[in-house]
Amino acid sequence: MKKIFSVLLILLLLLSFTPNSLANSPDLELDQVSHEENYSEAASQLQQLNDLGYIDEFITEEDLRAEFQDSLNVNEENILSEGTYLVAIDTETDEIINIDELIDKGSQISTFSSNEDSDSISTYNSLLVYSVAFKTWITDAGTTTSKINHSAEVTGVYGVGTRPNNYTIIASIQRATSENGSYINADNSTKTVALKQVVTISAYINSTYYWKSDSMAYANYPNASYRADAKNEGPWLLNKKGIKYPEYTDPKSKKVMIKPSSTTWSANSSSSCALSTSDRTAYRTWYDKTYGALNWNDYEIHHIRPCKWGGNKDYSNLIPLPYSFHRSTVSPWWVNY
């Protein structure tokens, strides 16, 4: 028994001194950043419309996910954004309806009036709601042939209003060299489609850019077409191999590893901003005093704007990153900037 206890004690001691361990350390909690999703808002709106008697169908978030008949097998890790939004039309007055305002007005009528002859709104008898699903994702991420893709589809139609003949989907992918810069089309498409027919567009990435995607869907009737505002997604910063810029916030200082302001920085051969041993010691001392001590065996000091791309060693440009995250994720992203 003593022998077994001794062996276990040795193992525990070895584990406790393993360098760069990421296990269960509060200092090493990375942001759990998943891709953007937007199904819940549309599902909530549909359920409220059902409660108020505007539509007969009761649609859940799971229903909206299942309705998207995306024929492509998309790796979850490479999805940038996905979801569903709704368009509402009063087919009696030929108006596009603001769904939130419709729900608010319907709720007031339901709450404050028990008189069946009281004022109502025409959309109880002529409302048509259709759902537009969208997805943006990367294929061949990490290679020189990576592409950004965007798909859109009218997935469902609800209510008692007159059904459209068909739908026109306008989809586009845009890119820019800065987050708030001028975006230009990398690919776009306008197609007239039936219900549940997917429209997909793609663009090769090749260079580092900020990317956006958008889609809109017109409901086409014999004498007119109706649409809501375009659904815009992004921007996402992708390097030339289609890898999304890593997101990280330092848990102690709350400092954010901000994105580069431009994708066209020129390489700089100067090494004047590299940290010397004394520089590292001074920064660690300053950080520990300002924000609380870190176990520096598990961290490396990262230049948010790397030296090669015009950075400096001002403390405003430095952030401690977990060793493994720095080496396996952040540095490789910059290699392909």
mmCIF file of C-alpha atoms in Angstrom:
data_model
loop_
_atom_site.group_PDB
_atom_site.id
_atom_site.type_symbol
_atom_site.label_atom_id
_atom_site.label_comp_id
_atom_site.label_asym_id
_atom_site.label_seq_id
_atom_site.Cartn_x
_atom_site.Cartn_y
_atom_site.Cartn_z
ATOM 1 C CA MET A 1 0.000 0.000 0.000
ATOM 2 C CA LYS A 2 2.822 2.392 0.858
ATOM 3 C CA LYS A 3 4.478 1.575 -2.488
ATOM 4 C CA ILE A 4 1.305 2.412 -4.398
ATOM 5 C CA PHE A 5 0.917 5.649 -2.445
ATOM 6 C CA SER A 6 4.527 6.614 -3.223
ATOM 7 C CA VAL A 7 4.065 5.993 -6.947
ATOM 8 C CA LEU A 8 0.899 8.100 -7.005
ATOM 9 C CA LEU A 9 2.632 10.905 -5.138
ATOM 10 C CA ILE A 10 5.505 10.924 -7.644
ATOM 11 C CA LEU A 11 3.063 11.054 -10.557
ATOM 12 C CA LEU A 12 1.208 13.961 -9.004
ATOM 13 C CA LEU A 13 4.439 15.848 -8.461
ATOM 14 C CA LEU A 14 5.528 15.264 -12.068
ATOM 15 C CA LEU A 15 2.187 16.520 -13.380
ATOM 16 C CA SER A 16 2.297 19.594 -11.202
ATOM 17 C CA PHE A 17 5.671 20.620 -12.642
ATOM 18 C CA THR A 18 4.896 19.866 -16.312
ATOM 19 C CA PRO A 19 5.882 23.025 -18.218
ATOM 20 C CA ASN A 20 3.354 24.890 -20.380
ATOM 21 C CA SER A 21 0.473 22.794 -19.059
ATOM 22 C CA LEU A 22 -2.941 24.122 -20.045
ATOM 23 C CA ALA A 23 -4.988 21.874 -17.774
ATOM 24 C CA ASN A 24 -7.479 23.600 -15.502
ATOM 25 C CA SER A 25 -5.438 26.749 -15.005
ATOM 26 C CA PRO A 26 -7.615 29.841 -14.531
ATOM 27 C CA ASP A 27 -4.885 32.014 -16.035
ATOM 28 C CA LEU A 28 -5.071 30.028 -19.286
ATOM 29 C CA GLU A 29 -8.747 30.300 -20.086
ATOM 30 C CA LEU A 30 -9.070 31.217 -23.767
ATOM 31 C CA ASP A 31 -12.105 32.896 -25.249
ATOM 32 C CA GLN A 32 -14.490 30.186 -26.399
ATOM 33 C CA VAL A 33 -15.303 31.876 -29.701
ATOM 34 C CA SER A 34 -17.683 29.903 -31.885
ATOM 35 C CA HIS A 35 -19.082 30.951 -35.205
ATOM 36 C CA GLU A 36 -21.937 33.439 -35.329
ATOM 37 C CA GLU A 37 -25.441 31.983 -35.195
ATOM 38 C CA ASN A 38 -28.802 33.659 -35.532
ATOM 39 C CA TYR A 39 -31.671 31.177 -35.345
ATOM 40 C CA SER A 40 -33.136 32.030 -31.947
ATOM 41 C CA GLU A 41 -34.486 35.482 -32.818
ATOM 42 C CA ALA A 42 -36.426 34.199 -35.837
ATOM 43 C CA ALA A 43 -37.739 31.215 -33.838
ATOM 44 C CA SER A 44 -38.894 33.528 -31.032
ATOM 45 C CA GLN A 45 -40.669 35.800 -33.507
ATOM 46 C CA LEU A 46 -42.444 32.863 -35.169
ATOM 47 C CA GLN A 47 -43.573 31.483 -31.811
ATOM 48 C CA GLN A 48 -44.958 34.885 -30.777
ATOM 49 C CA LEU A 49 -46.759 35.205 -34.109
ATOM 50 C CA ASN A 50 -48.265 31.783 -33.449
ATOM 51 C CA ASP A 51 -49.308 32.774 -29.902
ATOM 52 C CA LEU A 52 -51.027 35.898 -31.243
ATOM 53 C CA GLY A 53 -52.886 33.994 -33.927
ATOM 54 C CA TYR A 54 -51.108 35.453 -36.934
ATOM 55 C CA ILE A 55 -49.849 32.068 -38.134
ATOM 56 C CA ASP A 56 -51.024 28.511 -37.465
ATOM 57 C CA GLU A 57 -47.589 26.892 -37.498
ATOM 58 C CA PHE A 58 -45.566 26.479 -34.282
ATOM 59 C CA ILE A 59 -41.894 26.634 -35.352
ATOM 60 C CA THR A 60 -38.950 25.958 -33.020
ATOM 61 C CA GLU A 61 -35.291 26.839 -33.352
ATOM 62 C CA GLU A 62 -34.571 23.180 -34.142
ATOM 63 C CA ASP A 63 -37.173 23.316 -36.935
ATOM 64 C CA LEU A 64 -35.434 26.306 -38.511
ATOM 65 C CA ARG A 65 -32.063 24.559 -38.394
ATOM 66 C CA ALA A 66 -33.535 21.411 -39.932
ATOM 67 C CA GLU A 67 -35.290 23.324 -42.714
ATOM 68 C CA PHE A 68 -32.018 24.579 -44.202
ATOM 69 C CA GLN A 69 -31.480 22.044 -46.993
ATOM 70 C CA ASP A 70 -27.807 22.831 -47.476
ATOM 71 C CA SER A 71 -26.565 20.124 -49.814
ATOM 72 C CA LEU A 72 -22.899 20.797 -49.036
ATOM 73 C CA ASN A 73 -21.153 18.943 -46.226
ATOM 74 C CA VAL A 74 -19.736 21.842 -44.209
ATOM 75 C CA ASN A 75 -17.237 21.248 -41.426
ATOM 76 C CA GLU A 76 -18.567 22.957 -38.294
ATOM 77 C CA GLU A 77 -15.117 24.388 -37.526
ATOM 78 C CA ASN A 78 -15.056 26.270 -40.854
ATOM 79 C CA ILE A 79 -18.457 27.962 -40.551
ATOM 80 C CA LEU A 80 -18.224 31.730 -40.075
ATOM 81 C CA SER A 81 -21.914 32.503 -39.728
ATOM 82 C CA GLU A 82 -25.321 30.880 -40.135
ATOM 83 C CA GLY A 83 -28.910 31.553 -39.256
ATOM 84 C CA THR A 84 -32.382 32.522 -40.412
ATOM 85 C CA TYR A 85 -34.225 35.800 -40.720
ATOM 86 C CA LEU A 86 -37.869 36.511 -41.496
ATOM 87 C CA VAL A 87 -39.697 38.667 -44.024
ATOM 88 C CA ALA A 88 -43.348 39.585 -43.408
ATOM 89 C CA ILE A 89 -45.779 40.845 -46.034
ATOM 90 C CA ASP A 90 -49.356 42.008 -45.686
ATOM 91 C CA THR A 91 -50.721 40.653 -48.969
ATOM 92 C CA GLU A 92 -53.891 42.726 -48.576
ATOM 93 C CA THR A 93 -52.128 46.084 -48.358
ATOM 94 C CA ASP A 94 -48.980 45.066 -50.293
ATOM 95 C CA GLU A 95 -46.720 46.258 -47.474
ATOM 96 C CA ILE A 96 -43.546 44.885 -45.928
ATOM 97 C CA ILE A 97 -44.314 44.530 -42.214
ATOM 98 C CA ASN A 98 -41.922 45.150 -39.319
ATOM 99 C CA ILE A 99 -42.342 41.928 -37.365
ATOM 100 C CA ASP A 100 -41.350 43.330 -33.969
ATOM 101 C CA GLU A 101 -43.865 46.174 -34.360
ATOM 102 C CA LEU A 102 -46.498 43.675 -35.465
ATOM 103 C CA ILE A 103 -45.885 41.545 -32.363
ATOM 104 C CA ASP A 104 -45.986 44.599 -30.080
ATOM 105 C CA LYS A 105 -49.246 45.808 -31.594
ATOM 106 C CA GLY A 106 -50.782 42.335 -31.478
ATOM 107 C CA SER A 107 -49.732 41.945 -27.838
ATOM 108 C CA GLN A 108 -51.412 45.248 -26.932
ATOM 109 C CA ILE A 109 -54.634 44.197 -28.624
ATOM 110 C CA SER A 110 -54.535 40.804 -26.888
ATOM 111 C CA THR A 111 -53.755 42.306 -23.479
ATOM 112 C CA PHE A 112 -56.001 45.358 -23.343
ATOM 113 C CA SER A 113 -59.050 44.328 -25.321
ATOM 114 C CA SER A 114 -61.413 41.429 -24.726
ATOM 115 C CA ASN A 115 -63.994 42.797 -27.178
ATOM 116 C CA GLU A 116 -63.970 40.677 -30.315
ATOM 117 C CA ASP A 117 -65.359 43.650 -32.281
ATOM 118 C CA SER A 118 -62.494 45.915 -31.276
ATOM 119 C CA ASP A 119 -60.027 47.326 -33.760
ATOM 120 C CA SER A 120 -57.642 44.777 -35.196
ATOM 121 C CA ILE A 121 -55.198 44.836 -38.064
ATOM 122 C CA SER A 122 -55.538 43.358 -41.515
ATOM 123 C CA THR A 123 -52.522 41.117 -41.114
ATOM 124 C CA TYR A 124 -54.559 38.706 -38.978
ATOM 125 C CA ASN A 125 -56.190 37.694 -42.261
ATOM 126 C CA SER A 126 -53.510 38.443 -44.851
ATOM 127 C CA LEU A 127 -50.115 38.000 -43.225
ATOM 128 C CA LEU A 128 -47.461 36.040 -45.082
ATOM 129 C CA VAL A 129 -44.106 35.302 -43.430
ATOM 130 C CA TYR A 130 -41.216 33.582 -45.146
ATOM 131 C CA SER A 131 -37.899 32.523 -43.644
ATOM 132 C CA VAL A 132 -34.540 33.051 -45.354
ATOM 133 C CA ALA A 133 -31.632 30.882 -44.187
ATOM 134 C CA PHE A 134 -28.000 31.817 -44.790
ATOM 135 C CA LYS A 135 -24.571 30.338 -44.163
ATOM 136 C CA THR A 136 -21.010 31.563 -44.780
ATOM 137 C CA TRP A 137 -18.087 29.173 -44.486
ATOM 138 C CA ILE A 138 -14.563 28.338 -45.610
ATOM 139 C CA THR A 139 -13.498 25.386 -47.713
ATOM 140 C CA ASP A 140 -9.904 24.084 -47.880
ATOM 141 C CA ALA A 141 -8.932 26.291 -44.929
ATOM 142 C CA GLY A 142 -5.189 26.336 -44.332
ATOM 143 C CA THR A 143 -4.299 25.767 -47.998
ATOM 144 C CA THR A 144 -3.462 27.973 -50.960
ATOM 145 C CA THR A 145 -6.800 27.068 -52.574
ATOM 146 C CA SER A 146 -9.074 28.165 -49.716
ATOM 147 C CA LYS A 147 -12.424 29.709 -50.630
ATOM 148 C CA ILE A 148 -15.100 31.672 -48.820
ATOM 149 C CA ASN A 149 -18.627 30.505 -49.594
ATOM 150 C CA HIS A 150 -22.068 31.922 -48.949
ATOM 151 C CA SER A 151 -25.442 30.275 -49.445
ATOM 152 C CA ALA A 152 -29.011 31.461 -49.023
ATOM 153 C CA GLU A 153 -32.367 29.727 -49.286
ATOM 154 C CA VAL A 154 -36.035 30.505 -48.656
ATOM 155 C CA THR A 155 -36.759 27.651 -46.281
ATOM 156 C CA GLY A 156 -40.370 28.128 -45.210
ATOM 157 C CA VAL A 157 -43.532 30.148 -45.743
ATOM 158 C CA TYR A 158 -46.179 30.674 -43.055
ATOM 159 C CA GLY A 159 -49.480 32.457 -42.574
ATOM 160 C CA VAL A 160 -52.665 32.789 -44.608
ATOM 161 C CA GLY A 161 -51.550 35.442 -47.094
ATOM 162 C CA THR A 162 -51.281 34.715 -50.812
ATOM 163 C CA ARG A 163 -48.254 32.569 -51.619
ATOM 164 C CA PRO A 164 -45.613 34.047 -53.963
ATOM 165 C CA ASN A 165 -45.054 32.586 -57.425
ATOM 166 C CA ASN A 166 -41.333 32.255 -56.613
ATOM 167 C CA TYR A 167 -38.473 34.112 -54.951
ATOM 168 C CA THR A 168 -35.461 36.077 -56.172
ATOM 169 C CA ILE A 169 -32.348 35.686 -54.018
ATOM 170 C CA ILE A 170 -29.545 38.218 -54.309
ATOM 171 C CA ALA A 171 -26.346 37.066 -52.579
ATOM 172 C CA SER A 172 -22.898 38.618 -52.456
ATOM 173 C CA ILE A 173 -19.454 38.218 -50.897
ATOM 174 C CA GLN A 174 -17.355 41.368 -50.423
ATOM 175 C CA ARG A 175 -13.805 42.057 -49.337
ATOM 176 C CA ALA A 176 -11.790 45.056 -48.138
ATOM 177 C CA THR A 177 -8.276 45.824 -46.945
ATOM 178 C CA SER A 178 -9.482 47.356 -43.663
ATOM 179 C CA GLU A 179 -12.409 46.591 -41.392
ATOM 180 C CA ASN A 180 -14.221 49.870 -42.072
ATOM 181 C CA GLY A 181 -12.893 50.343 -45.578
ATOM 182 C CA SER A 182 -14.621 50.188 -48.936
ATOM 183 C CA TYR A 183 -15.833 46.677 -49.681
ATOM 184 C CA ILE A 184 -15.948 45.405 -53.248
ATOM 185 C CA ASN A 185 -17.749 42.372 -54.610
ATOM 186 C CA ALA A 186 -15.678 39.200 -54.837
ATOM 187 C CA ASP A 187 -18.689 37.260 -56.086
ATOM 188 C CA ASN A 188 -22.410 37.871 -56.365
ATOM 189 C CA SER A 189 -25.478 36.224 -57.819
ATOM 190 C CA THR A 190 -29.103 37.028 -58.557
ATOM 191 C CA LYS A 191 -31.353 34.008 -59.077
ATOM 192 C CA THR A 192 -35.080 33.401 -59.217
ATOM 193 C CA VAL A 193 -35.778 30.185 -57.326
ATOM 194 C CA ALA A 194 -38.510 28.038 -55.872
ATOM 195 C CA LEU A 195 -39.052 27.425 -52.163
ATOM 196 C CA LYS A 196 -36.167 25.419 -50.630
ATOM 197 C CA GLN A 197 -33.797 25.981 -53.562
ATOM 198 C CA VAL A 198 -30.271 26.940 -52.425
ATOM 199 C CA VAL A 199 -28.202 29.687 -54.035
ATOM 200 C CA THR A 200 -24.457 29.362 -53.379
ATOM 201 C CA ILE A 201 -21.569 31.642 -54.338
ATOM 202 C CA SER A 202 -17.807 31.355 -53.700
ATOM 203 C CA ALA A 203 -14.597 33.344 -53.978
ATOM 204 C CA TYR A 204 -10.939 32.290 -53.733
ATOM 205 C CA ILE A 205 -9.180 33.993 -50.842
ATOM 206 C CA ASN A 206 -5.523 34.194 -52.037
ATOM 207 C CA SER A 207 -4.622 37.281 -49.936
ATOM 208 C CA THR A 208 -5.446 38.599 -46.468
ATOM 209 C CA TYR A 209 -8.721 40.532 -46.443
ATOM 210 C CA TYR A 210 -11.671 41.537 -44.328
ATOM 211 C CA TRP A 211 -14.751 39.755 -45.676
ATOM 212 C CA LYS A 212 -18.514 40.266 -45.508
ATOM 213 C CA SER A 213 -21.492 38.460 -46.971
ATOM 214 C CA ASP A 214 -25.093 39.439 -47.472
ATOM 215 C CA SER A 215 -28.315 38.094 -48.889
ATOM 216 C CA MET A 216 -31.837 39.280 -49.537
ATOM 217 C CA ALA A 217 -34.889 37.498 -50.902
ATOM 218 C CA TYR A 218 -37.710 39.037 -52.918
ATOM 219 C CA ALA A 219 -41.152 37.436 -52.918
ATOM 220 C CA ASN A 220 -42.423 37.584 -56.488
ATOM 221 C CA TYR A 221 -46.094 38.034 -57.324
ATOM 222 C CA PRO A 222 -47.649 38.498 -60.785
ATOM 223 C CA ASN A 223 -47.669 42.294 -60.479
ATOM 224 C CA ALA A 224 -44.970 43.090 -57.910
ATOM 225 C CA SER A 225 -42.021 41.913 -55.827
ATOM 226 C CA TYR A 226 -41.390 42.566 -52.138
ATOM 227 C CA ARG A 227 -38.318 42.279 -49.968
ATOM 228 C CA ALA A 228 -36.898 43.180 -46.572
ATOM 229 C CA ASP A 229 -33.501 44.769 -45.960
ATOM 230 C CA ALA A 230 -30.426 42.720 -46.827
ATOM 231 C CA LYS A 231 -28.998 40.498 -44.079
ATOM 232 C CA ASN A 232 -25.334 41.502 -43.659
ATOM 233 C CA GLU A 233 -22.804 39.209 -41.962
ATOM 234 C CA GLY A 234 -19.210 39.858 -40.907
ATOM 235 C CA PRO A 235 -16.717 41.305 -41.206
ATOM 236 C CA TRP A 236 -14.245 38.464 -40.719
ATOM 237 C CA LEU A 237 -10.499 38.854 -41.025
ATOM 238 C CA LEU A 238 -9.017 35.908 -42.922
ATOM 239 C CA ASN A 239 -5.368 35.458 -43.822
ATOM 240 C CA LYS A 240 -4.276 34.326 -47.273
ATOM 241 C CA LYS A 241 -4.942 30.673 -46.383
ATOM 242 C CA GLY A 242 -8.463 31.326 -45.174
ATOM 243 C CA ILE A 243 -7.765 31.148 -41.424
ATOM 244 C CA LYS A 244 -9.796 33.481 -39.227
ATOM 245 C CA TYR A 245 -7.851 35.885 -37.051
ATOM 246 C CA PRO A 246 -7.651 34.430 -33.511
ATOM 247 C CA GLU A 247 -9.677 36.212 -30.863
ATOM 248 C CA TYR A 248 -8.246 36.560 -27.383
ATOM 249 C CA THR A 249 -8.826 38.702 -24.307
ATOM 250 C CA ASP A 250 -6.324 38.595 -21.472
ATOM 251 C CA PRO A 251 -8.292 37.420 -18.407
ATOM 252 C CA LYS A 252 -6.386 39.622 -15.958
ATOM 253 C CA SER A 253 -5.931 42.934 -17.759
ATOM 254 C CA LYS A 254 -9.002 42.477 -20.044
ATOM 255 C CA LYS A 255 -6.798 43.651 -22.876
ATOM 256 C CA VAL A 256 -7.968 42.513 -26.321
ATOM 257 C CA MET A 257 -5.626 41.192 -28.978
ATOM 258 C CA ILE A 258 -6.970 43.613 -31.562
ATOM 259 C CA LYS A 259 -7.144 42.882 -35.278
ATOM 260 C CA PRO A 260 -4.669 44.591 -37.625
ATOM 261 C CA SER A 261 -5.990 47.873 -38.972
ATOM 262 C CA SER A 262 -4.900 46.970 -42.495
ATOM 263 C CA THR A 263 -4.282 43.834 -44.531
ATOM 264 C CA THR A 264 -1.609 45.550 -46.628
ATOM 265 C CA TRP A 265 1.165 46.177 -44.109
ATOM 266 C CA SER A 266 4.621 45.872 -45.678
ATOM 267 C CA ALA A 267 7.193 43.478 -44.263
ATOM 268 C CA ASN A 268 9.899 45.170 -42.218
ATOM 269 C CA SER A 269 13.307 43.517 -41.889
ATOM 270 C CA SER A 270 14.206 45.603 -38.821
ATOM 271 C CA SER A 271 14.512 43.672 -35.557
ATOM 272 C CA SER A 272 14.606 46.801 -33.394
ATOM 273 C CA CYS A 273 11.378 45.860 -31.620
ATOM 274 C CA ALA A 274 12.464 42.370 -30.584
ATOM 275 C CA LEU A 275 12.437 41.943 -26.817
ATOM 276 C CA SER A 276 15.720 41.399 -25.030
ATOM 277 C CA THR A 277 15.969 39.365 -21.833
ATOM 278 C CA SER A 278 15.887 42.575 -19.783
ATOM 279 C CA ASP A 279 12.862 43.809 -21.774
ATOM 280 C CA ARG A 280 10.961 40.623 -20.962
ATOM 281 C CA THR A 281 11.876 40.833 -17.280
ATOM 282 C CA ALA A 282 10.778 44.469 -17.090
ATOM 283 C CA TYR A 283 7.441 43.756 -18.808
ATOM 284 C CA ARG A 284 6.706 40.764 -16.585
ATOM 285 C CA THR A 285 7.497 42.790 -13.457
ATOM 286 C CA TRP A 286 5.291 45.655 -14.643
ATOM 287 C CA TYR A 287 2.433 43.296 -15.589
ATOM 288 C CA ASP A 288 2.522 41.378 -12.283
ATOM 289 C CA LYS A 289 2.518 44.616 -10.311
ATOM 290 C CA THR A 290 -0.306 46.134 -12.390
ATOM 291 C CA TYR A 291 -2.653 43.175 -12.892
ATOM 292 C CA GLY A 292 -1.512 40.399 -10.578
ATOM 293 C CA ALA A 293 1.096 37.682 -10.940
ATOM 294 C CA LEU A 294 1.064 35.200 -13.824
ATOM 295 C CA ASN A 295 2.823 31.868 -13.986
ATOM 296 C CA TRP A 296 5.162 33.015 -16.764
ATOM 297 C CA ASN A 297 6.280 29.437 -17.420
ATOM 298 C CA ASP A 298 2.940 29.055 -19.201
ATOM 299 C CA TYR A 299 3.029 32.334 -21.117
ATOM 300 C CA GLU A 300 4.919 34.133 -23.846
ATOM 301 C CA ILE A 301 4.874 37.846 -24.596
ATOM 302 C CA HIS A 302 3.252 38.555 -27.955
ATOM 303 C CA HIS A 303 3.594 41.652 -30.140
ATOM 304 C CA ILE A 304 0.009 42.405 -31.215
ATOM 305 C CA ARG A 305 1.419 44.062 -34.327
ATOM 306 C CA PRO A 306 4.449 41.863 -34.990
ATOM 307 C CA CYS A 307 7.887 43.384 -35.482
ATOM 308 C CA LYS A 308 8.017 42.060 -39.058
ATOM 309 C CA TRP A 309 4.915 44.040 -39.942
ATOM 310 C CA GLY A 310 5.890 47.382 -38.416
ATOM 311 C CA GLY A 311 5.242 46.767 -34.730
ATOM 312 C CA ASN A 312 7.082 48.160 -31.732
ATOM 313 C CA LYS A 313 7.813 47.066 -28.183
ATOM 314 C CA ASP A 314 5.647 49.608 -26.427
ATOM 315 C CA TYR A 315 3.614 47.953 -23.691
ATOM 316 C CA SER A 316 0.450 48.981 -25.549
ATOM 317 C CA ASN A 317 1.545 46.576 -28.313
ATOM 318 C CA LEU A 318 2.334 43.664 -25.982
ATOM 319 C CA ILE A 319 0.069 41.016 -24.489
ATOM 320 C CA PRO A 320 0.798 37.754 -22.646
ATOM 321 C CA LEU A 321 -0.506 34.712 -24.500
ATOM 322 C CA PRO A 322 -0.674 31.100 -23.340
ATOM 323 C CA TYR A 323 2.390 29.322 -24.700
ATOM 324 C CA SER A 324 0.561 26.692 -26.761
ATOM 325 C CA PHE A 325 -2.010 29.158 -28.155
ATOM 326 C CA HIS A 326 0.780 31.523 -29.175
ATOM 327 C CA ARG A 327 2.842 28.846 -30.896
ATOM 328 C CA SER A 328 0.090 26.760 -32.495
ATOM 329 C CA THR A 329 -2.483 29.406 -33.441
ATOM 330 C CA VAL A 330 -1.376 33.038 -33.354
ATOM 331 C CA SER A 331 2.121 32.803 -34.828
ATOM 332 C CA PRO A 332 1.002 30.528 -37.717
ATOM 333 C CA TRP A 333 -1.753 33.035 -38.563
ATOM 334 C CA TRP A 334 0.854 35.749 -39.012
ATOM 335 C CA VAL A 335 3.111 33.518 -41.074
ATOM 336 C CA ASN A 336 0.332 33.583 -43.685
ATOM 337 C CA TYR A 337 -0.566 37.267 -43.326
#
